[in-house]
Coordinates of C-alpha atoms in Angstrom, one line a residue:
M607 CA 142.2 -65.1 -47.6
F608 CA 140.7 -62.7 -45.6
T609 CA 137.1 -63.9 -43.4
F610 CA 134.3 -62.7 -41.9
G611 CA 132.0 -65.2 -42.1
T612 CA 130.6 -67.9 -39.5
A613 CA 133.6 -69.6 -39.3
M614 CA 134.6 -70.3 -35.4
D615 CA 138.1 -68.2 -35.0
V616 CA 139.9 -69.2 -31.5
R617 CA 140.2 -65.6 -30.4
L618 CA 135.9 -65.7 -30.2
K619 CA 136.1 -68.9 -27.5
D620 CA 133.7 -68.5 -25.0
P621 CA 135.6 -69.6 -22.2
R622 CA 133.6 -70.7 -18.6
P623 CA 134.9 -68.2 -15.3
Q624 CA 135.9 -69.9 -12.5
R625 CA 133.0 -70.8 -10.0
N626 CA 134.7 -69.3 -7.2
D627 CA 134.9 -65.5 -9.9
R628 CA 130.9 -66.0 -10.6
F629 CA 130.5 -66.2 -6.7
A630 CA 132.7 -62.7 -6.8
F631 CA 131.4 -61.3 -9.6
V632 CA 127.1 -61.8 -8.1
A633 CA 128.6 -59.8 -5.1
L634 CA 129.7 -57.5 -5.9
V635 CA 126.3 -56.8 -8.7
S636 CA 124.4 -57.0 -5.6
V637 CA 126.5 -54.2 -3.6
V638 CA 126.2 -52.2 -6.9
F639 CA 123.0 -52.8 -7.3
V640 CA 121.6 -51.8 -3.4
Y641 CA 123.6 -48.8 -3.8
V642 CA 121.6 -48.3 -7.1
L643 CA 118.3 -49.1 -5.9
L644 CA 119.6 -47.1 -3.0
R645 CA 120.3 -44.1 -4.6
A646 CA 116.9 -44.2 -7.1
A647 CA 114.4 -44.4 -3.4
L648 CA 116.6 -41.5 -2.5
I649 CA 117.7 -38.9 -4.8
P650 CA 115.4 -35.6 -4.8
L651 CA 114.2 -35.5 -8.3
V652 CA 116.5 -33.5 -10.5
H653 CA 114.6 -31.3 -13.5
D654 CA 114.6 -33.7 -16.5
E655 CA 113.1 -35.9 -14.4
A656 CA 110.4 -33.2 -13.7
T657 CA 109.7 -32.3 -17.2
S658 CA 109.6 -35.7 -18.4
F659 CA 107.2 -36.7 -16.2
L660 CA 104.8 -33.7 -16.7
A661 CA 105.6 -33.9 -20.4
Y662 CA 104.8 -37.4 -21.2
A663 CA 104.6 -39.8 -17.8
Q664 CA 101.8 -38.4 -16.5
S665 CA 99.8 -36.5 -19.2
G666 CA 100.2 -40.3 -21.3
R667 CA 101.2 -38.6 -24.3
F668 CA 104.5 -39.8 -25.3
L669 CA 104.7 -41.7 -28.6
P670 CA 105.8 -39.4 -31.9
F671 CA 104.3 -37.3 -33.3
S672 CA 101.1 -37.1 -30.5
S673 CA 102.9 -35.1 -28.1
M674 CA 105.4 -32.1 -27.5
W675 CA 108.5 -32.6 -29.5
D676 CA 111.8 -32.7 -27.2
A677 CA 114.3 -34.9 -27.4
N678 CA 114.0 -34.4 -23.6
N679 CA 111.3 -37.6 -24.9
H680 CA 113.6 -40.9 -24.8
Y681 CA 110.3 -42.6 -26.0
L682 CA 110.0 -46.5 -23.9
N683 CA 111.4 -44.1 -20.8
S684 CA 108.4 -42.3 -20.4
L685 CA 106.3 -45.6 -21.2
L686 CA 107.7 -47.4 -18.7
G687 CA 107.6 -43.8 -16.7
W688 CA 103.6 -43.8 -17.5
L689 CA 103.1 -47.3 -16.4
G690 CA 104.9 -46.6 -13.7
Y691 CA 103.2 -44.0 -12.1
K692 CA 100.1 -45.6 -13.3
V693 CA 99.8 -47.9 -11.4
F694 CA 101.7 -46.6 -7.9
G695 CA 101.4 -43.1 -8.3
L696 CA 103.7 -40.0 -8.1
H697 CA 106.9 -41.9 -6.0
L698 CA 110.8 -41.9 -7.2
L699 CA 110.6 -45.3 -7.7
A700 CA 107.5 -46.0 -9.1
L701 CA 109.2 -43.9 -12.4
R702 CA 113.0 -45.1 -11.9
W703 CA 112.6 -48.8 -12.0
G704 CA 113.1 -49.3 -15.3
S705 CA 116.2 -47.3 -14.9
V706 CA 117.5 -50.2 -11.6
L707 CA 116.3 -52.7 -13.1
A708 CA 117.8 -52.6 -16.9
F709 CA 121.4 -52.4 -14.2
A710 CA 120.8 -56.0 -13.7
L711 CA 120.6 -56.4 -17.8
F712 CA 123.6 -54.3 -18.0
A713 CA 124.9 -56.7 -15.7
W714 CA 124.5 -59.6 -16.6
S715 CA 125.9 -57.9 -20.5
T716 CA 129.6 -57.5 -18.9
W717 CA 129.5 -60.6 -17.3
K718 CA 129.2 -62.3 -20.5
L719 CA 131.8 -59.7 -22.5
G720 CA 133.9 -60.6 -20.4
A721 CA 134.1 -64.1 -20.8
F722 CA 135.4 -63.4 -23.5
I723 CA 138.5 -62.4 -22.2
Q724 CA 141.0 -64.9 -21.5
H725 CA 143.5 -63.4 -18.6
R726 CA 141.8 -63.7 -16.1
F727 CA 143.1 -60.2 -14.3
V728 CA 141.8 -58.6 -17.0
R729 CA 138.6 -59.9 -16.9
W730 CA 138.0 -59.1 -13.3
V731 CA 139.6 -54.9 -14.0
F732 CA 137.0 -55.1 -17.2
W733 CA 134.1 -56.4 -14.3
S734 CA 135.0 -53.7 -12.5
A735 CA 135.2 -51.0 -14.9
M736 CA 132.0 -51.2 -15.8
L737 CA 130.1 -52.2 -13.1
G738 CA 131.9 -49.2 -11.1
C739 CA 131.7 -46.8 -14.1
P740 CA 131.9 -43.5 -12.0
F741 CA 128.7 -40.7 -13.7
L742 CA 127.3 -43.4 -15.8
L743 CA 126.7 -45.3 -12.2
D744 CA 124.1 -42.2 -12.0
F745 CA 121.4 -42.7 -14.6
F746 CA 120.7 -46.3 -13.3
S747 CA 118.9 -44.3 -10.3
L748 CA 116.5 -41.5 -12.6
F749 CA 113.7 -41.6 -14.9
R750 CA 116.1 -41.0 -17.7
G751 CA 116.4 -43.5 -20.8
Y752 CA 120.7 -43.6 -20.6
G753 CA 121.0 -46.7 -18.2
P754 CA 118.2 -48.6 -20.0
A755 CA 119.9 -47.6 -23.6
F756 CA 123.3 -49.0 -22.6
A757 CA 122.3 -51.7 -20.4
F758 CA 120.4 -52.8 -24.4
L759 CA 124.0 -51.8 -25.7
L760 CA 125.6 -53.7 -24.5
F761 CA 123.4 -56.8 -24.7
G762 CA 124.0 -55.5 -28.6
M763 CA 127.4 -55.5 -28.3
Y764 CA 127.2 -59.4 -26.7
E765 CA 125.6 -60.5 -28.9
L766 CA 127.0 -59.2 -32.1
L767 CA 130.5 -60.6 -30.6
C768 CA 128.1 -64.1 -30.7
F769 CA 126.2 -63.4 -33.9
V770 CA 130.3 -62.6 -35.9
R771 CA 131.1 -65.9 -34.4
D772 CA 128.7 -68.7 -34.8
G773 CA 126.5 -66.9 -37.6
R774 CA 122.9 -67.8 -36.2
T775 CA 119.9 -66.5 -37.0
A776 CA 119.0 -66.0 -33.8
Q777 CA 121.5 -64.4 -32.7
L778 CA 120.9 -61.8 -35.4
V779 CA 117.0 -61.6 -34.7
R780 CA 118.4 -60.8 -30.7
V781 CA 121.3 -58.0 -31.7
L782 CA 118.7 -56.0 -33.7
C783 CA 116.3 -56.0 -31.7
A784 CA 118.5 -54.8 -28.7
W785 CA 119.7 -51.9 -30.8
A786 CA 117.1 -51.0 -31.5
I787 CA 115.7 -50.5 -28.0
A788 CA 118.5 -49.3 -27.1
N789 CA 117.8 -46.5 -29.7
G790 CA 114.1 -45.9 -28.9
F791 CA 115.6 -45.4 -24.9
L792 CA 118.8 -42.8 -26.6
L793 CA 117.8 -41.4 -29.8
A794 CA 121.6 -40.0 -29.8
L795 CA 123.1 -43.4 -30.3
L796 CA 121.8 -43.7 -33.9
P797 CA 125.4 -42.9 -35.5
L798 CA 126.2 -46.3 -33.6
W799 CA 123.4 -47.9 -34.6
G800 CA 124.3 -47.3 -38.2
V801 CA 127.4 -48.2 -37.7
M802 CA 126.4 -51.7 -36.8
L803 CA 124.2 -52.3 -39.5
G804 CA 127.4 -52.1 -41.7
V805 CA 128.9 -54.3 -39.4
L806 CA 126.2 -57.0 -40.2
L807 CA 125.5 -56.3 -43.3
I808 CA 129.1 -57.7 -44.4
A809 CA 128.3 -60.6 -41.8
T810 CA 125.0 -61.8 -43.4
Y811 CA 125.9 -61.1 -47.0
R812 CA 126.3 -65.0 -47.6
N813 CA 122.6 -65.8 -46.1
R814 CA 119.3 -65.0 -47.7
T815 CA 117.3 -64.9 -44.6
Q816 CA 120.0 -62.6 -42.8
R817 CA 119.9 -60.4 -45.4
A818 CA 116.5 -60.0 -45.4
L819 CA 115.9 -60.1 -41.2
W820 CA 119.1 -57.3 -41.7
F821 CA 116.1 -54.9 -43.6
I822 CA 113.2 -55.9 -41.6
A823 CA 114.4 -55.5 -38.4
G824 CA 117.0 -53.6 -38.6
L825 CA 117.5 -51.2 -40.7
L826 CA 113.8 -49.8 -41.6
P827 CA 113.6 -49.4 -38.0
F828 CA 116.9 -47.0 -38.0
A829 CA 115.3 -45.0 -41.4
A830 CA 112.1 -44.2 -39.2
A831 CA 114.4 -43.1 -36.3
L832 CA 116.5 -41.6 -38.8
L833 CA 113.8 -39.5 -39.9
L834 CA 112.7 -39.4 -36.6
A835 CA 115.9 -37.7 -36.0
L836 CA 115.7 -35.3 -38.1
R837 CA 113.0 -33.7 -37.1
L838 CA 114.2 -32.8 -34.0
A839 CA 117.7 -31.3 -35.8
R840 CA 115.1 -29.2 -38.1
L841 CA 113.3 -28.3 -35.0
G842 CA 116.2 -26.7 -33.4
L843 CA 115.7 -29.4 -31.1
L844 CA 119.1 -31.6 -30.7
Y845 CA 120.6 -29.2 -28.6
Q846 CA 123.1 -30.8 -26.2
G847 CA 127.2 -30.8 -27.1
S848 CA 128.1 -28.4 -29.2
T849 CA 130.0 -28.6 -32.8
E850 CA 133.7 -26.8 -31.6
G851 CA 135.3 -30.5 -32.1
F852 CA 135.0 -34.4 -31.2
V853 CA 138.5 -34.1 -28.6
E854 CA 136.6 -31.0 -27.0
V855 CA 133.3 -31.3 -26.9
T856 CA 133.7 -35.2 -26.6
V857 CA 136.1 -36.6 -24.6
V858 CA 136.7 -33.9 -22.3
S859 CA 133.3 -33.0 -21.4
L860 CA 133.0 -36.9 -20.2
L861 CA 136.5 -36.4 -18.0
Q862 CA 135.4 -34.0 -16.3
R863 CA 132.1 -35.5 -15.5
M864 CA 133.4 -38.7 -13.7
F865 CA 136.6 -36.6 -12.9
G866 CA 135.6 -33.0 -12.0
A867 CA 138.4 -31.4 -14.2
G868 CA 138.7 -31.8 -17.6
S869 CA 142.2 -31.5 -19.3
I870 CA 142.0 -30.9 -23.1
T871 CA 146.0 -32.0 -23.2
L872 CA 145.0 -35.7 -21.6
A873 CA 142.3 -35.9 -23.7
V874 CA 144.5 -36.0 -26.4
V875 CA 146.9 -38.1 -24.7
I876 CA 144.6 -40.5 -24.6
V877 CA 143.0 -40.7 -28.0
A878 CA 146.9 -40.3 -29.6
M879 CA 147.2 -43.5 -26.7
I880 CA 144.1 -45.7 -27.8
A881 CA 144.9 -44.9 -31.6
L882 CA 148.1 -46.5 -30.8
V883 CA 146.4 -49.4 -30.0
T884 CA 144.0 -49.0 -32.6
A885 CA 147.3 -49.8 -34.9
I886 CA 148.7 -52.5 -33.2
V887 CA 144.8 -54.0 -32.7
L888 CA 144.7 -53.8 -36.8
R889 CA 148.2 -55.1 -37.6
S890 CA 147.4 -58.1 -35.4
A891 CA 143.9 -58.1 -38.0
I892 CA 145.9 -58.0 -41.0
R893 CA 149.2 -60.7 -40.2
A894 CA 145.6 -63.1 -39.1
R895 CA 144.2 -62.3 -42.0
G896 CA 141.1 -62.9 -39.8
W897 CA 139.0 -59.3 -38.7
R898 CA 136.6 -61.5 -36.5
S899 CA 138.4 -60.6 -32.7
P900 CA 136.3 -58.5 -30.8
A901 CA 138.8 -56.4 -30.4
F902 CA 139.0 -55.6 -34.0
L903 CA 135.0 -56.0 -34.1
I904 CA 134.7 -53.3 -31.0
A905 CA 137.9 -51.1 -32.6
V906 CA 135.0 -50.4 -35.6
L907 CA 132.5 -49.4 -34.0
L908 CA 133.8 -47.0 -31.8
W909 CA 136.4 -45.1 -34.6
G910 CA 133.1 -45.9 -36.8
E911 CA 130.5 -44.0 -34.9
A912 CA 133.5 -41.4 -33.4
L913 CA 133.9 -40.6 -37.8
G914 CA 130.7 -40.4 -38.3
R915 CA 130.0 -37.8 -35.4
I916 CA 132.7 -35.6 -37.2
I917 CA 131.7 -35.7 -40.4
A918 CA 127.6 -35.4 -39.1
A919 CA 129.2 -32.4 -37.2
N920 CA 131.1 -30.6 -40.0
V921 CA 129.3 -31.3 -43.0
F922 CA 125.5 -31.4 -41.8
G923 CA 126.0 -28.6 -38.6
I924 CA 124.7 -30.8 -36.5
N925 CA 126.9 -31.1 -32.2
Y926 CA 129.2 -33.8 -31.0
A927 CA 127.5 -36.2 -28.1
E928 CA 128.5 -34.4 -24.7
D929 CA 128.3 -36.3 -21.2
R930 CA 125.7 -38.2 -21.0
T931 CA 125.2 -38.4 -24.2
A932 CA 128.5 -39.5 -24.8
L933 CA 129.0 -42.3 -22.5
H934 CA 128.8 -45.2 -25.1
T935 CA 132.3 -43.8 -25.8
L936 CA 133.6 -44.3 -22.6
L937 CA 131.8 -47.8 -22.6
L938 CA 133.2 -48.5 -26.3
T939 CA 136.1 -47.2 -25.2
I940 CA 136.5 -50.1 -21.6
V941 CA 135.7 -52.6 -23.7
F942 CA 138.3 -52.0 -26.7
A943 CA 140.8 -51.4 -24.3
T944 CA 140.5 -54.4 -22.1
F945 CA 139.7 -56.4 -25.5
A946 CA 142.8 -55.8 -26.8
V947 CA 144.8 -56.4 -23.7
D948 CA 143.6 -59.6 -23.2
G949 CA 145.1 -60.2 -26.6
W950 CA 148.7 -58.9 -26.2
C951 CA 148.5 -60.8 -22.4
M952 CA 148.7 -64.3 -25.5
H953 CA 152.2 -62.7 -26.5
G954 CA 153.9 -61.2 -22.9
R955 CA 153.4 -62.6 -19.0
M956 CA 153.1 -58.5 -18.2
A957 CA 150.6 -57.0 -20.2
W958 CA 148.4 -57.2 -17.8
V959 CA 149.8 -54.1 -16.4
F960 CA 148.5 -52.4 -19.3
A961 CA 144.9 -52.7 -17.6
L962 CA 145.4 -50.7 -14.7
P963 CA 144.2 -47.4 -15.5
L964 CA 140.9 -48.8 -15.9
L965 CA 141.1 -49.4 -12.5
I966 CA 140.7 -46.0 -11.3
L967 CA 137.0 -45.7 -12.7
P968 CA 135.6 -48.0 -9.9
L969 CA 138.6 -47.1 -7.3
R970 CA 136.9 -42.8 -8.4
A971 CA 133.4 -43.7 -7.9
A972 CA 133.8 -45.2 -4.5
W973 CA 136.1 -42.6 -3.3
T974 CA 132.6 -40.0 -4.9
A975 CA 129.9 -42.4 -3.6
D976 CA 126.5 -40.7 -2.2
L977 CA 123.0 -40.9 -1.9
D978 CA 121.8 -37.4 -2.2
H979 CA 122.9 -35.5 -5.6
T980 CA 124.3 -36.9 -9.6
V981 CA 127.0 -36.0 -11.1
L982 CA 125.4 -33.6 -13.2
W983 CA 123.0 -32.0 -11.4
P984 CA 123.6 -31.6 -7.7
E985 CA 122.2 -28.7 -7.0
Q986 CA 119.2 -29.5 -8.5
S987 CA 118.0 -32.4 -6.2
I988 CA 116.9 -30.4 -3.7
P989 CA 116.9 -32.2 0.1
D990 CA 113.6 -32.7 1.6
R991 CA 114.0 -31.5 5.1
F992 CA 114.6 -28.4 3.6
V993 CA 111.5 -28.8 2.0
R994 CA 110.1 -30.2 5.4
R995 CA 110.7 -26.7 6.2
V996 CA 109.1 -24.2 4.1
Q997 CA 106.6 -26.1 5.2
E998 CA 107.1 -25.3 8.2
L999 CA 107.4 -21.6 7.3
E1000 CA 103.7 -22.1 6.2
R1001 CA 102.7 -23.2 8.8
T1002 CA 104.5 -20.1 11.0
L1003 CA 103.1 -16.9 8.6
G1004 CA 99.8 -18.3 7.4
R1005 CA 99.8 -18.2 3.7
P1006 CA 102.4 -19.7 1.0
P1007 CA 105.9 -18.7 1.4
V1008 CA 107.5 -16.7 -1.5
V1009 CA 110.2 -19.6 -2.8
G1010 CA 113.4 -18.4 -4.8
T1011 CA 115.3 -20.4 -6.7
H1012 CA 117.2 -21.3 -9.7
R1013 CA 115.2 -22.0 -13.0
H1014 CA 116.2 -25.7 -13.1
A1015 CA 115.2 -26.4 -9.8
G1016 CA 111.3 -25.1 -9.6
L1017 CA 109.7 -28.0 -11.4
P1018 CA 111.5 -30.4 -9.2
W1019 CA 110.6 -28.1 -6.1
S1020 CA 107.3 -28.5 -7.1
L1021 CA 107.3 -32.3 -7.6
Q1022 CA 108.7 -32.8 -4.5
Y1023 CA 106.2 -30.8 -2.7
R1024 CA 103.8 -33.3 -3.8
M1025 CA 104.6 -36.3 -2.8
L1026 CA 105.8 -34.7 0.3
G1027 CA 101.8 -33.8 1.0
S1028 CA 101.4 -30.4 -0.1
E1029 CA 102.1 -27.6 -2.8
S1030 CA 104.3 -25.4 -3.8
D1031 CA 105.5 -23.1 -5.9
A1032 CA 109.7 -21.7 -7.1
N1033 CA 110.2 -18.9 -8.3
A1034 CA 113.0 -18.0 -10.3
H1035 CA 112.7 -14.5 -12.1
S1036 CA 114.5 -11.9 -9.9
W1037 CA 117.2 -14.6 -8.1
P1038 CA 119.5 -14.9 -6.2
H1039 CA 117.1 -11.0 -5.2
G1040 CA 113.8 -10.2 -5.0
M1041 CA 110.9 -10.3 -1.7
D1042 CA 111.2 -13.9 -1.3
D1043 CA 110.2 -15.5 2.2
V1044 CA 112.7 -18.9 0.6
R1045 CA 115.6 -18.6 -1.3
I1046 CA 117.9 -21.7 -2.4
V1047 CA 120.7 -20.7 -3.7
V1048 CA 124.3 -22.2 -4.8
P1049 CA 127.5 -21.0 -3.0
S1050 CA 128.1 -18.4 -5.9
V1051 CA 125.4 -16.0 -5.3
L1052 CA 125.6 -16.9 -1.7
K1053 CA 126.8 -12.9 -1.2
E1054 CA 124.4 -11.3 -3.2
A1055 CA 121.6 -13.2 -1.7
I1056 CA 122.2 -12.6 2.4
S1057 CA 121.3 -9.2 2.7
G1058 CA 118.1 -9.7 5.0
F1059 CA 118.2 -13.7 5.2
S1060 CA 120.2 -16.4 7.3
V1061 CA 121.6 -19.4 6.4
V1062 CA 119.1 -22.5 8.2
D1063 CA 120.5 -25.0 6.0
S1064 CA 122.7 -26.4 3.9
A1065 CA 123.9 -29.6 1.6
P1066 CA 127.7 -29.3 0.4
G1067 CA 127.1 -32.5 -2.0
N1068 CA 124.1 -30.2 -3.5
L1069 CA 125.5 -26.9 -3.4
L1070 CA 122.4 -25.5 -2.2
L1071 CA 121.7 -23.2 1.3
L1072 CA 118.7 -22.2 2.0
L1073 CA 118.4 -19.4 3.3
L1074 CA 115.1 -17.3 6.1
R1075 CA 114.6 -14.0 5.2
D1076 CA 114.9 -12.9 9.1
P1077 CA 113.3 -11.1 10.3
P1078 CA 110.2 -12.4 8.6
L1079 CA 108.1 -10.4 5.7
R1080 CA 105.4 -7.8 6.7
T1081 CA 103.1 -7.3 4.2
D1082 CA 99.8 -5.1 3.7
V1083 CA 96.8 -6.1 1.3
V1084 CA 96.0 -3.0 -1.0
F1085 CA 93.9 -5.5 -2.9
D1086 CA 91.3 -8.6 -2.2
T1087 CA 88.5 -9.7 -4.8
T1088 CA 86.8 -13.1 -5.1
F1089 CA 85.5 -15.1 -8.0
T1090 CA 83.8 -17.5 -10.3
L1091 CA 85.6 -18.3 -14.1
S1092 CA 85.2 -20.5 -16.3
S1093 CA 86.2 -21.6 -19.4
N1094 CA 85.5 -19.4 -23.0
G1095 CA 85.8 -22.4 -25.7
S1096 CA 89.8 -20.6 -26.2
D1097 CA 93.3 -21.2 -25.2
R1098 CA 92.3 -18.4 -22.7
S1099 CA 90.2 -17.2 -19.9
L1100 CA 89.2 -13.6 -19.6
P1101 CA 91.6 -11.7 -17.8
I1102 CA 91.6 -10.4 -13.8
A1103 CA 93.1 -7.3 -13.4
L1104 CA 95.8 -6.6 -11.2
P1105 CA 96.5 -3.0 -9.7
A1106 CA 98.8 -2.3 -12.4
E1107 CA 99.6 1.6 -10.0
Q1108 CA 100.4 -0.2 -7.6
L1109 CA 103.6 -1.6 -9.8
R1110 CA 104.5 0.8 -10.8
G1111 CA 106.5 1.7 -7.1
S1112 CA 106.2 -1.5 -5.3
D1113 CA 107.0 -5.0 -5.7
L1114 CA 104.1 -7.5 -5.6
L1115 CA 103.0 -10.3 -4.7
V1116 CA 99.8 -12.3 -6.0
E1117 CA 98.1 -14.8 -3.8
V1118 CA 95.0 -16.9 -5.7
E1119 CA 93.6 -20.2 -4.9
G1120 CA 90.4 -21.4 -6.0
R1121 CA 88.8 -25.0 -6.8
L1122 CA 89.0 -26.7 -10.3
S1123 CA 87.1 -29.0 -12.1
A1124 CA 88.0 -29.9 -16.1
D1125 CA 86.0 -32.8 -18.3
A1126 CA 89.6 -33.6 -19.1
H1127 CA 92.1 -36.1 -17.9
P1128 CA 94.5 -35.0 -18.2
V1129 CA 94.7 -31.3 -18.2
D1130 CA 98.0 -28.9 -18.6
L1131 CA 96.9 -25.6 -16.9
R1132 CA 98.8 -22.9 -16.4
L1133 CA 98.5 -19.4 -14.0
S1134 CA 99.5 -16.3 -16.0
F1135 CA 100.4 -13.4 -15.0
A1136 CA 101.0 -10.4 -18.4
V1137 CA 102.5 -6.8 -17.5
S1138 CA 101.9 -4.1 -20.4
D1139 CA 102.7 -0.6 -21.4
S1140 CA 100.4 2.1 -22.3
S1141 CA 101.4 0.8 -26.0
D1142 CA 100.3 -2.5 -25.0
A1143 CA 104.0 -4.3 -25.4
I1144 CA 104.3 -6.8 -22.5
V1145 CA 107.0 -5.9 -20.0
Y1146 CA 106.9 -8.7 -18.0
G1147 CA 105.6 -11.7 -18.4
D1148 CA 105.1 -15.3 -15.9
F1149 CA 103.6 -18.2 -15.4
V1150 CA 103.0 -21.9 -13.7
F1151 CA 102.0 -24.8 -14.4
L1152 CA 99.3 -26.2 -12.5
N1153 CA 99.9 -30.0 -13.5
T1154 CA 102.5 -30.3 -11.0
R1155 CA 100.4 -31.0 -8.0
R1156 CA 97.1 -33.4 -10.3
A1157 CA 96.7 -34.5 -13.6
Q1158 CA 92.7 -33.6 -13.3
W1159 CA 90.9 -31.7 -11.7
N1160 CA 87.4 -32.8 -9.9
G1161 CA 86.9 -29.6 -7.3
E1162 CA 90.3 -30.3 -5.3
H1163 CA 91.3 -26.7 -3.9
W1164 CA 94.7 -25.1 -4.9
Q1165 CA 96.9 -22.2 -3.7
S1166 CA 99.2 -20.8 -5.2
I1167 CA 101.7 -17.2 -4.8
R1168 CA 104.3 -15.0 -7.4
H1169 CA 106.3 -12.4 -7.3
I1170 CA 105.9 -9.5 -9.1
P1171 CA 109.1 -7.4 -9.6
Q1172 CA 108.0 -3.4 -9.6
Q1173 CA 107.5 -2.5 -13.2
P1174 CA 107.5 2.1 -13.5
R1175 CA 106.3 1.3 -17.1
A1176 CA 102.9 -0.4 -16.1
A1177 CA 100.0 0.2 -17.5
K1178 CA 98.0 -2.7 -17.1
A1179 CA 98.6 -6.1 -15.0
V1180 CA 96.0 -9.0 -15.9
L1181 CA 96.2 -12.5 -13.9
F1182 CA 94.4 -15.5 -16.0
L1183 CA 94.2 -19.5 -17.1
W1184 CA 96.2 -20.3 -20.0
T1185 CA 95.2 -23.7 -21.8
P1186 CA 97.4 -25.1 -24.7
D1187 CA 94.5 -27.7 -25.5
S1188 CA 91.6 -25.4 -24.6
A1189 CA 90.6 -27.2 -22.4
D1190 CA 87.0 -26.6 -20.4
Y1191 CA 87.7 -25.6 -17.4
Q1192 CA 85.2 -24.4 -14.3
W1193 CA 87.0 -22.2 -11.6
K1194 CA 84.8 -21.4 -7.8
E1195 CA 85.4 -19.8 -5.0
G1196 CA 88.1 -17.7 -6.3
R1197 CA 90.3 -15.3 -4.2
I1198 CA 93.1 -13.2 -5.4
I1199 CA 94.8 -11.3 -3.0
V1200 CA 97.8 -8.2 -3.8
R1201 CA 100.3 -7.5 -0.9
V1202 CA 103.0 -4.9 -0.8
P1203 CA 106.1 -4.6 1.4
H1204 CA 105.7 -2.7 4.5
P1205 CA 107.1 0.4 5.2

């Protein structure tokens, strides 16, 4: 008779690692934790972090149905960022503290899972691969939900194995809570959550109390999360990945991020090897007439989730998980592979050799260790020294410099400037061209961006170069006006006209300043520009997020400068404030200076 109950299974014994193992493991965790902490304190913000901060942490509006709909909102992560910001203000560690601390839970869960592995060498391979997994480590140093989600996922996986072994209700509660919290950090884990609930349903079918817990603390939260995910899907916000294929999207993207290159051939070979190992594990389970070995249970999670993804992609058109949203697949694969090899070691003295390939992971992580950029978004982390060099230029010019960079660096740039005590906006509309004073470029566009500029600094790891105009840009003032502006009860202020006739023949630099006051807290104000032709059709539009400067305005001075490229069809050009909340505000001591290049 096949069993899936609560009786003890010899393969689920919880051997205690030797004392020396404990000390060595703590030493390894300490080294990796210091590395994670240093990266969290030093790596500049990336675009997704900046967006999450502005939309959710700074505003305090992060709950479903009361916040901006976007998959970028990792709900519990936004909560932790909001708490850190409220207590400590805008600092890197104030936003990233939740991810850093989650590494402790991840390490503890890794230790406990390793205790299920009988063979000491294989156990150390498992610990090393988990704690030194390239790409995964990045997310314990970022204000994103991935790191905490994987920590609770691993903790839930450990408690799942314990529950299948012991059948204790307390273990079931911990499993259900851990997986619910993991999905609160990352909805992308929803298919895996569903497979886990299926496994638990089988394991609890004889216990009425446990079945009730499964329904209340498992199925109901899962259903709520599923409805939330379906809402995001209807809004077209589950955009990460594609439906090209599980191997092409999920496996290849993980190889690309971990090793810098992704080969479809290598991906197919890896999947085939995992399938072969699964067949061997399944054969052993059938022979033993027991389905509760760790390797078999993890195989159910791994392949059940993959099958769910394939069905969702082919039936509902939902994208396969890609790179960061597929990291749980990597974690499950590491756990499954080491548990399977450990089982083989009971029957073959040299079976431990099959665990050796996993050591590539920590070796790769050590080889590529850095303190200045991420694997996925290196070009979005702009070094602080770039900011300080531009601040020096601002003092020399006597006006805000025009900074041109790619679109995913704009918000991080503004928030970095804020953390370093000033304010600035980046312009991506004409990048890598335009009437810039400063250009931050990647090597692939250097050739077309360098004309009239000099390279004054570079960050090779970040793939960034800092260019300053040489000689500096000379301009003539063609328009200068002062004003006072108040809200009018709508989401858009009265427009202020800009010289459209000048714009028809030349690029413009529009320098704006003033003092703002607003009753609402927080308030989302945006400095907006619109250029239309003779038929009132918009030919150019742009805006600046003023909440990159602060969440509340009480008469503080602010300034910005914007480059508007030449528009030969321009009949009207205006500037105005826009707020999606229709908040009340006053713009006092307002001034607009419009400049054109000196002939």
